[in-house]
PDB file of C-alpha atoms in Angstrom:
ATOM      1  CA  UNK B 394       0.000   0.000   0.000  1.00  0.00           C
ATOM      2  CA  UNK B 395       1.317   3.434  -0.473  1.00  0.00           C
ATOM      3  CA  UNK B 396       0.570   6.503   1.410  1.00  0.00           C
ATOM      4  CA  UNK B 397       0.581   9.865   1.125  1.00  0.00           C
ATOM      5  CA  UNK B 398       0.603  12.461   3.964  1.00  0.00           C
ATOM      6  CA  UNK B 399       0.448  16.166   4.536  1.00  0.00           C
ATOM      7  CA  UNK B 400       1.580  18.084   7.962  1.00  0.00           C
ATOM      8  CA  UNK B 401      -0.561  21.197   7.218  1.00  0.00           C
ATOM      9  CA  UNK B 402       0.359  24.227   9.345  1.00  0.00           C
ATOM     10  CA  UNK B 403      -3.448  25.770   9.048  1.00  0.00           C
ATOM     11  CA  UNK B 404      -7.122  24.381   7.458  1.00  0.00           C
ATOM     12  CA  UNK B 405      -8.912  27.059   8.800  1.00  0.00           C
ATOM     13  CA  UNK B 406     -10.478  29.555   6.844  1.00  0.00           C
ATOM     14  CA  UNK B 407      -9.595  29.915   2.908  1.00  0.00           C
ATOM     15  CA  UNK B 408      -6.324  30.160   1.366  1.00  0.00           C
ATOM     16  CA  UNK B 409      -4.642  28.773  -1.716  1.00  0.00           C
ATOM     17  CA  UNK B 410      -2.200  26.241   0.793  1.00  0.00           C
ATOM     18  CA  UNK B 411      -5.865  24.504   1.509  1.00  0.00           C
ATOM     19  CA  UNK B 412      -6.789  24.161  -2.187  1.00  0.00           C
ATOM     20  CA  UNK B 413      -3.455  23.448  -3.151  1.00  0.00           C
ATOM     21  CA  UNK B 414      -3.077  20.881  -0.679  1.00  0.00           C
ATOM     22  CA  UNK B 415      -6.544  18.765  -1.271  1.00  0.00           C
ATOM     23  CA  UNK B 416      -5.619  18.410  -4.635  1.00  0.00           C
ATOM     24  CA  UNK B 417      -2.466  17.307  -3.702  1.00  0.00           C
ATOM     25  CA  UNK B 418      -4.362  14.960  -1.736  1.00  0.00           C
ATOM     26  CA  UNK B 419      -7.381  14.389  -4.467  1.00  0.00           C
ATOM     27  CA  UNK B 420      -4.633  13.482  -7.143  1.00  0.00           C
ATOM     28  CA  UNK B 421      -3.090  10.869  -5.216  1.00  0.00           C
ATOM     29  CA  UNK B 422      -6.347   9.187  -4.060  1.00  0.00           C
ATOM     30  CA  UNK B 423      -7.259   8.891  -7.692  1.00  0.00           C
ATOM     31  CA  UNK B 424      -3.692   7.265  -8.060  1.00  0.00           C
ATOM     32  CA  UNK B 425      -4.818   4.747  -5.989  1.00  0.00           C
ATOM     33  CA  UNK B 426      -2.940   6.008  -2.968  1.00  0.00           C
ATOM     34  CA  UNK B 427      -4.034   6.115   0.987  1.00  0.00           C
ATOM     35  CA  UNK B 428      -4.335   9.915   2.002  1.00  0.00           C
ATOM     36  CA  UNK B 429      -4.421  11.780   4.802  1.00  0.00           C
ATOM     37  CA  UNK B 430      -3.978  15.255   6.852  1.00  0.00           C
ATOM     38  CA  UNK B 431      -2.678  16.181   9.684  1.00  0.00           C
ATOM     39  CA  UNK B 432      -2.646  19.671  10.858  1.00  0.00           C
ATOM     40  CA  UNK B 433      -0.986  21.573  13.717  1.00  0.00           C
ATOM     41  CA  UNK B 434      -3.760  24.376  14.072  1.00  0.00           C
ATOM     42  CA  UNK B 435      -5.028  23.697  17.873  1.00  0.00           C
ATOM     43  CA  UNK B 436      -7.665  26.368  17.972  1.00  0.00           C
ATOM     44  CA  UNK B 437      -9.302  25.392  14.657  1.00  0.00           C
ATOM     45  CA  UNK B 438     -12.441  26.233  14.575  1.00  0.00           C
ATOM     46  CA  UNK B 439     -13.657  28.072  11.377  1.00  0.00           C
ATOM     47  CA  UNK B 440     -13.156  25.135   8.670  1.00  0.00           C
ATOM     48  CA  UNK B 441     -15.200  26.517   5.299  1.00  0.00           C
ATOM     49  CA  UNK B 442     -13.796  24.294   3.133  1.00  0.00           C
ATOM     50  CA  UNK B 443     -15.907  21.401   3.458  1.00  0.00           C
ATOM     51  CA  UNK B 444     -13.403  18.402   2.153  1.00  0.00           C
ATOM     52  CA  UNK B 445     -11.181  19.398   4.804  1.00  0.00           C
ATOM     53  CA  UNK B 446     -13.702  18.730   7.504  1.00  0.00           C
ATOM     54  CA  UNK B 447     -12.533  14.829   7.778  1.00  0.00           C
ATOM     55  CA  UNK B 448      -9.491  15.911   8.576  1.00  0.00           C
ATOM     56  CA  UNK B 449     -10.416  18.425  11.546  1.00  0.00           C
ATOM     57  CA  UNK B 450      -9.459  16.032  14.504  1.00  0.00           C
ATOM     58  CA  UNK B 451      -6.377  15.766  13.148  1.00  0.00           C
ATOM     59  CA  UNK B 452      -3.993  17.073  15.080  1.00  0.00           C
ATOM     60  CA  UNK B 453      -2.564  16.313  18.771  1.00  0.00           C
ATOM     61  CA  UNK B 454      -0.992  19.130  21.129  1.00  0.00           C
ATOM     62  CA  UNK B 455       2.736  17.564  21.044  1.00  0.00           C
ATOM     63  CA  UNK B 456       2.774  18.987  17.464  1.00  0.00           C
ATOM     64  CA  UNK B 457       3.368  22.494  18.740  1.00  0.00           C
ATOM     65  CA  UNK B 458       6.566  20.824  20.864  1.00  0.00           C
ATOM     66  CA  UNK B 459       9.762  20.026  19.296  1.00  0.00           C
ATOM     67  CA  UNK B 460      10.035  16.210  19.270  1.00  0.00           C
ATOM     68  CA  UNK B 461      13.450  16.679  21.241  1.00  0.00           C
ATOM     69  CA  UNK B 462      11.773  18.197  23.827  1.00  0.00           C
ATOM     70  CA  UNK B 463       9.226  15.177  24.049  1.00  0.00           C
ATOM     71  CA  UNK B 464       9.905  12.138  25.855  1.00  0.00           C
ATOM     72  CA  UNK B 465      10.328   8.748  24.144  1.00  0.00           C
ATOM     73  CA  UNK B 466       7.111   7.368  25.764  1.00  0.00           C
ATOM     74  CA  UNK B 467       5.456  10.844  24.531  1.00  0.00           C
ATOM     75  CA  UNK B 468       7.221  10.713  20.959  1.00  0.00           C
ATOM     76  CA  UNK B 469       6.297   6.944  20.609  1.00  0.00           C
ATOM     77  CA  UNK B 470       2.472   7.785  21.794  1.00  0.00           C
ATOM     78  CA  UNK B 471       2.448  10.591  18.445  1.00  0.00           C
ATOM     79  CA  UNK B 472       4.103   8.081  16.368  1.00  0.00           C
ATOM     80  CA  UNK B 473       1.022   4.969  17.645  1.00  0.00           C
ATOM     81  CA  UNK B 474      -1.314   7.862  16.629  1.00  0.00           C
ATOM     82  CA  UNK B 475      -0.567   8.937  12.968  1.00  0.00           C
ATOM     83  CA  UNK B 476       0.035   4.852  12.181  1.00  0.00           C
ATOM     84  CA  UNK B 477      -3.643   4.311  13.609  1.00  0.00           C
ATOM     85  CA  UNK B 478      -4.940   7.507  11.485  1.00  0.00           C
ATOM     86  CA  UNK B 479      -3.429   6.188   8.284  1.00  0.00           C
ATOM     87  CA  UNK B 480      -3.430   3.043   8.886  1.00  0.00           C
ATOM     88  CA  UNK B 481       0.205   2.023   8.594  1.00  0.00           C
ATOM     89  CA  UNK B 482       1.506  -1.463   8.558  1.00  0.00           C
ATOM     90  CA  UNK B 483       5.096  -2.480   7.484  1.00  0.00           C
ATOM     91  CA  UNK B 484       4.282  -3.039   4.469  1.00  0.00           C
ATOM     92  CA  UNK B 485       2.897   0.592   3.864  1.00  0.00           C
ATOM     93  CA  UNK B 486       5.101   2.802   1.769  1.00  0.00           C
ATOM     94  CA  UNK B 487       4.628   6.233   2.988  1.00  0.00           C
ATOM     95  CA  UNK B 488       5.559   9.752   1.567  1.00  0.00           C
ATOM     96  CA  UNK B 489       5.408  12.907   3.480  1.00  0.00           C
ATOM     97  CA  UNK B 490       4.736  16.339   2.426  1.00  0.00           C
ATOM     98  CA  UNK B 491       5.314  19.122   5.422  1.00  0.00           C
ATOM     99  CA  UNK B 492       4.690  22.851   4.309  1.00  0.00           C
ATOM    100  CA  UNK B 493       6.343  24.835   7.521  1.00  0.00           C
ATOM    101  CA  UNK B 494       9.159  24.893  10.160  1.00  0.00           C
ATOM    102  CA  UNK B 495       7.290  23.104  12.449  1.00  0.00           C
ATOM    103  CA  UNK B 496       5.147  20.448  10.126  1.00  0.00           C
ATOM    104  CA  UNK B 497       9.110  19.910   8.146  1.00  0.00           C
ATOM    105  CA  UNK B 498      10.411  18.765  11.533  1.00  0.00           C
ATOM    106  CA  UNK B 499       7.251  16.787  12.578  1.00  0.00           C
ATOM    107  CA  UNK B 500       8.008  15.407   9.204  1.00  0.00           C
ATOM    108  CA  UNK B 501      11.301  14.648   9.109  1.00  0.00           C
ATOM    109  CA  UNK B 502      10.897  12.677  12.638  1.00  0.00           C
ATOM    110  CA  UNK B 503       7.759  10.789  11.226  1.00  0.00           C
ATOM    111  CA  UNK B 504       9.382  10.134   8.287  1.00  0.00           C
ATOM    112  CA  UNK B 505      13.139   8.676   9.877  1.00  0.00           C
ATOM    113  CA  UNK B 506      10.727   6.614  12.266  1.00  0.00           C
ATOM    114  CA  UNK B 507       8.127   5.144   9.496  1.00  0.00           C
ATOM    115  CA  UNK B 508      11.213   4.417   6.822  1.00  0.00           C
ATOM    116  CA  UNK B 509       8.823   6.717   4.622  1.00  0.00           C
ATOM    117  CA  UNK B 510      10.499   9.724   2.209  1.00  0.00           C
ATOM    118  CA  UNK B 511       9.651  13.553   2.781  1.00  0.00           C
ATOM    119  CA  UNK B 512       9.505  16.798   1.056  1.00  0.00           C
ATOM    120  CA  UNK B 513       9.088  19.938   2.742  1.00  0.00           C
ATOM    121  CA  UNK B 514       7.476  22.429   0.081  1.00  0.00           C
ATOM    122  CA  UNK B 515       7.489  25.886   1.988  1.00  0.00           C
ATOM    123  CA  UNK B 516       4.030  27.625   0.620  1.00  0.00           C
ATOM    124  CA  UNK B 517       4.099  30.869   2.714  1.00  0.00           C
ATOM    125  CA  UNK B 518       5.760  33.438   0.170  1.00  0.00           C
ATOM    126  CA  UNK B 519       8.291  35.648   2.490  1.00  0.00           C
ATOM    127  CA  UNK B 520       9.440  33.287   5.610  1.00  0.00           C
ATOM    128  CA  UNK B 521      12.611  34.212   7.024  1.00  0.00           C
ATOM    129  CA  UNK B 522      15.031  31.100   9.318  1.00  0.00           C
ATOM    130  CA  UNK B 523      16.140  33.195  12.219  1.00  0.00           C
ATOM    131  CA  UNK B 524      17.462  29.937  14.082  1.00  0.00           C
ATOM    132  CA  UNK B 525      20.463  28.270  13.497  1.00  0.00           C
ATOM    133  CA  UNK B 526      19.375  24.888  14.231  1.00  0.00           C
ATOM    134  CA  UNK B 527      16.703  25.592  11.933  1.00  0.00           C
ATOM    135  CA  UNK B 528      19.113  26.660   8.980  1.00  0.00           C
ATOM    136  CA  UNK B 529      21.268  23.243   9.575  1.00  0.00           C
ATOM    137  CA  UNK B 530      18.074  21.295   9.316  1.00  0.00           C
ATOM    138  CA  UNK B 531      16.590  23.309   5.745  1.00  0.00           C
ATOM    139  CA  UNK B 532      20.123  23.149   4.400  1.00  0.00           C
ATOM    140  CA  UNK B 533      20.568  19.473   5.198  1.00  0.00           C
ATOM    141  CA  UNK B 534      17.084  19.425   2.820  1.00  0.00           C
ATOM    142  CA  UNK B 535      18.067  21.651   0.476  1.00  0.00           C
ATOM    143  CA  UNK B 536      21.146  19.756  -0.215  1.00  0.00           C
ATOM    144  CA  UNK B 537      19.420  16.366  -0.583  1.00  0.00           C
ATOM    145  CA  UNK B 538      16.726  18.140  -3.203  1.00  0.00           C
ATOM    146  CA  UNK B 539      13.953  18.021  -0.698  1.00  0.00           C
ATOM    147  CA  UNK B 540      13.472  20.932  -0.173  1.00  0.00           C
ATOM    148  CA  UNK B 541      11.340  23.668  -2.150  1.00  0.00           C
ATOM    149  CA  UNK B 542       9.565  27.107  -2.016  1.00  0.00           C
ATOM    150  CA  UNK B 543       6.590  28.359  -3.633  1.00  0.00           C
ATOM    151  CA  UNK B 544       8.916  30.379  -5.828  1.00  0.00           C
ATOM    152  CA  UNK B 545      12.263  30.763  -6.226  1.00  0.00           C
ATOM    153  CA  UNK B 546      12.507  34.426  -4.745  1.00  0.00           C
ATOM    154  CA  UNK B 547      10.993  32.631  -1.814  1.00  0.00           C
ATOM    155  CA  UNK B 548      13.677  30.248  -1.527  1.00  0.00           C
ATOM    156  CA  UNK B 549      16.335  32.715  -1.810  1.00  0.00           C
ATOM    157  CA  UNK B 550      14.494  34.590   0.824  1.00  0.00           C
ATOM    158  CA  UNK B 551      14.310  31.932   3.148  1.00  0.00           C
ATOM    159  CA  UNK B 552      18.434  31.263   3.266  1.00  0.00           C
ATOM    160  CA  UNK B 553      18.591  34.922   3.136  1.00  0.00           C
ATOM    161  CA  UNK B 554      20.179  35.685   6.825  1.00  0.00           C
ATOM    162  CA  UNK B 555      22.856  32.612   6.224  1.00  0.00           C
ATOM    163  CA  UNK B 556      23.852  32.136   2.622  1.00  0.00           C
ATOM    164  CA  UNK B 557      23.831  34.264  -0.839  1.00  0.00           C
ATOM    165  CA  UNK B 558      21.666  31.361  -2.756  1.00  0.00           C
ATOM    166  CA  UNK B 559      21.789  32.225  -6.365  1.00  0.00           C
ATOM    167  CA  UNK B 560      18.670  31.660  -7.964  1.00  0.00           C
ATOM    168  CA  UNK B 561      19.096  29.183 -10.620  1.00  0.00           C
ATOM    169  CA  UNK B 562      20.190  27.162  -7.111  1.00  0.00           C
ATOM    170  CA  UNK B 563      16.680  27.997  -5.299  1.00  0.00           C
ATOM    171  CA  UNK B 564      14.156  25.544  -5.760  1.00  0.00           C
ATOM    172  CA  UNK B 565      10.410  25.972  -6.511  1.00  0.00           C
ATOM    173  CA  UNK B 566       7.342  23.914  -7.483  1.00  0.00           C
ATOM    174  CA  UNK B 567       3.882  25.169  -8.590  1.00  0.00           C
ATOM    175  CA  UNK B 568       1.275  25.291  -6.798  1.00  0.00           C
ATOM    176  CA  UNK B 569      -1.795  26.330  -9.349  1.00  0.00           C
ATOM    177  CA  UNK B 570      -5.132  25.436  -9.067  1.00  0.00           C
ATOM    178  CA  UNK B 571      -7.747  25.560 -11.847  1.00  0.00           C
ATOM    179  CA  UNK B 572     -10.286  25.376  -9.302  1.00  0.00           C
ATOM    180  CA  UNK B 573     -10.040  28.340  -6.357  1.00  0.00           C
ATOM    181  CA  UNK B 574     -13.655  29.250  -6.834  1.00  0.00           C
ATOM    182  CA  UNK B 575     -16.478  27.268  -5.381  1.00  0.00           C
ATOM    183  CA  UNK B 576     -19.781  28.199  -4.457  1.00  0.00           C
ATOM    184  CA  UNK B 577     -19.366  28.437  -0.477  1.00  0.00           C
ATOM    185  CA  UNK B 578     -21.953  29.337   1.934  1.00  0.00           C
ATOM    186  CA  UNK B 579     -20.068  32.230   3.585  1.00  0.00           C
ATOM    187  CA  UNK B 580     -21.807  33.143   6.852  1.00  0.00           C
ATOM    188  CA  UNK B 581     -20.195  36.147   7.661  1.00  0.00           C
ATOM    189  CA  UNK B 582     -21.592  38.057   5.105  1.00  0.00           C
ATOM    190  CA  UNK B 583     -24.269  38.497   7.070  1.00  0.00           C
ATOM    191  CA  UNK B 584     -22.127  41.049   9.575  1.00  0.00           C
ATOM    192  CA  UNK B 585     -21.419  43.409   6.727  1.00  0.00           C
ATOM    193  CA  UNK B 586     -23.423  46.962   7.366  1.00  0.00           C
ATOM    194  CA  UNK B 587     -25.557  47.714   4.472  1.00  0.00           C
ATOM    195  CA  UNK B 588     -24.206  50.450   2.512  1.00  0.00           C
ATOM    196  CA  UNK B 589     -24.965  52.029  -0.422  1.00  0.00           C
ATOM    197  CA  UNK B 590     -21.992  50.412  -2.440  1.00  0.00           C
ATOM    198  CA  UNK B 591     -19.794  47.436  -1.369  1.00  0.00           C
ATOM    199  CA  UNK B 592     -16.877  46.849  -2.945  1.00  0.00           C
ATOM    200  CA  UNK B 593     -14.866  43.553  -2.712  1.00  0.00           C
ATOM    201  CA  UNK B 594     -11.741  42.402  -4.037  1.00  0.00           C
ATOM    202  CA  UNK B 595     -11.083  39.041  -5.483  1.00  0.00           C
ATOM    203  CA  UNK B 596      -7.337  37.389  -5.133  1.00  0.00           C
ATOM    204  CA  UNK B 597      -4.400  39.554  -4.548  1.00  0.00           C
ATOM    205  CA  UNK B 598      -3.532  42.037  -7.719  1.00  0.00           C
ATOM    206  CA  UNK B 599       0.150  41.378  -6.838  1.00  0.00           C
ATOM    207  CA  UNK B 600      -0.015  37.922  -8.462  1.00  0.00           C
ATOM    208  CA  UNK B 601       1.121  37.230 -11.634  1.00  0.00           C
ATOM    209  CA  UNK B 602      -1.646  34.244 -11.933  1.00  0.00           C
TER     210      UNK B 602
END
């Protein structure tokens, strides 16, 4: 069997990580593959999209601790928990997608546990690594062409404080979608004052896409 797993940072609310990531998820089912979520947003609360609803209970509060600073019997217990979730036996082979600093680390540990292979494919646009330990550890990805950004500025960005990455050296994927609109019932659209006009805005203008 093989199996394909996201650590999500956030499915609350709307975004193009969500969309981006169900296809993700979508695709592989189609494939034939065993999918599944797992996301590190503890106060979730406002889901909208409604695919991502199976995967609301999700999560566990040791993902917002650094697996170092878990015990083994605590580590082990997380470990027990995503096998049950996905339904891992030996025979299972398992690829992880993380999307953040702390989902790439949940990964990584999942991942060197399980035997299983992981990507971390950074989708926020201007993230910064302020830690060193957190350099060492994208680096050590970088280098083994695991790592990726949603653009190449992005990735260049994201080494920015520590090394002069040249672009043709910064790794991206793409992350379109052909299908960001849906018909949603949006319940907050009930708090906005009547007016004479109201004008929204659609997407960010910024975008080349």
């Amino acid at each position: 069997m093989k199996c394909y797993v996201i650590f999500s940072s956030i499915i609350e609310g709307i975004g193009g990580s969500m969309i981006y990531q169900l296809n993700k998820l979508r695709y592989y089912k189609a494939k034939g593959y065993s999918v599944s979520l797992f996301h590190f947003d503890q106060n979730c609360k406002n889901i909208i999209i409604e695919d991502l609803l199976q995967y609301k209970n999700n999560t566990c509060k040791d993902f917002t601790i650094h697996p170092s600073l878990l015990s083994q019997k605590r580590r082990k217990k997380v470990i027990q928990y995503i096998k049950k979730i996905i339904g891992y036996d030996n025979q299972c082979e398992l690829f992880i997608e993380s999307d953040g600093l702390m989902t790439s680390i949940w990964g990584e540990y999942v991942a060197n546990v399980l035997k299983a292979k992981h990507i971390v494919f950074i989708l926020a646009e201007n993230v910064i690594i302020r830690e060193k330990s957190a350099f060492e550890f994208y680096h050590f990805k970088l280098q083994r062409k695991e790592l990726f950004g949603i653009s190449s500025p992005s990735t260049q960005l994201l080494f920015s404080e520590w090394i002069n990455l040249p672009i043709e050296r910064a790794p991206s994927l793409k992350a379109y979608c052909s299908n960001c609109l849906a018909d949603i019932n949006y319940l907050s659209k009930h708090t906005i004052p009547k007016s004479d006009y109201t004008i929204g805005t659609i997407g960010r203008l910024d975008k080349p896409y």
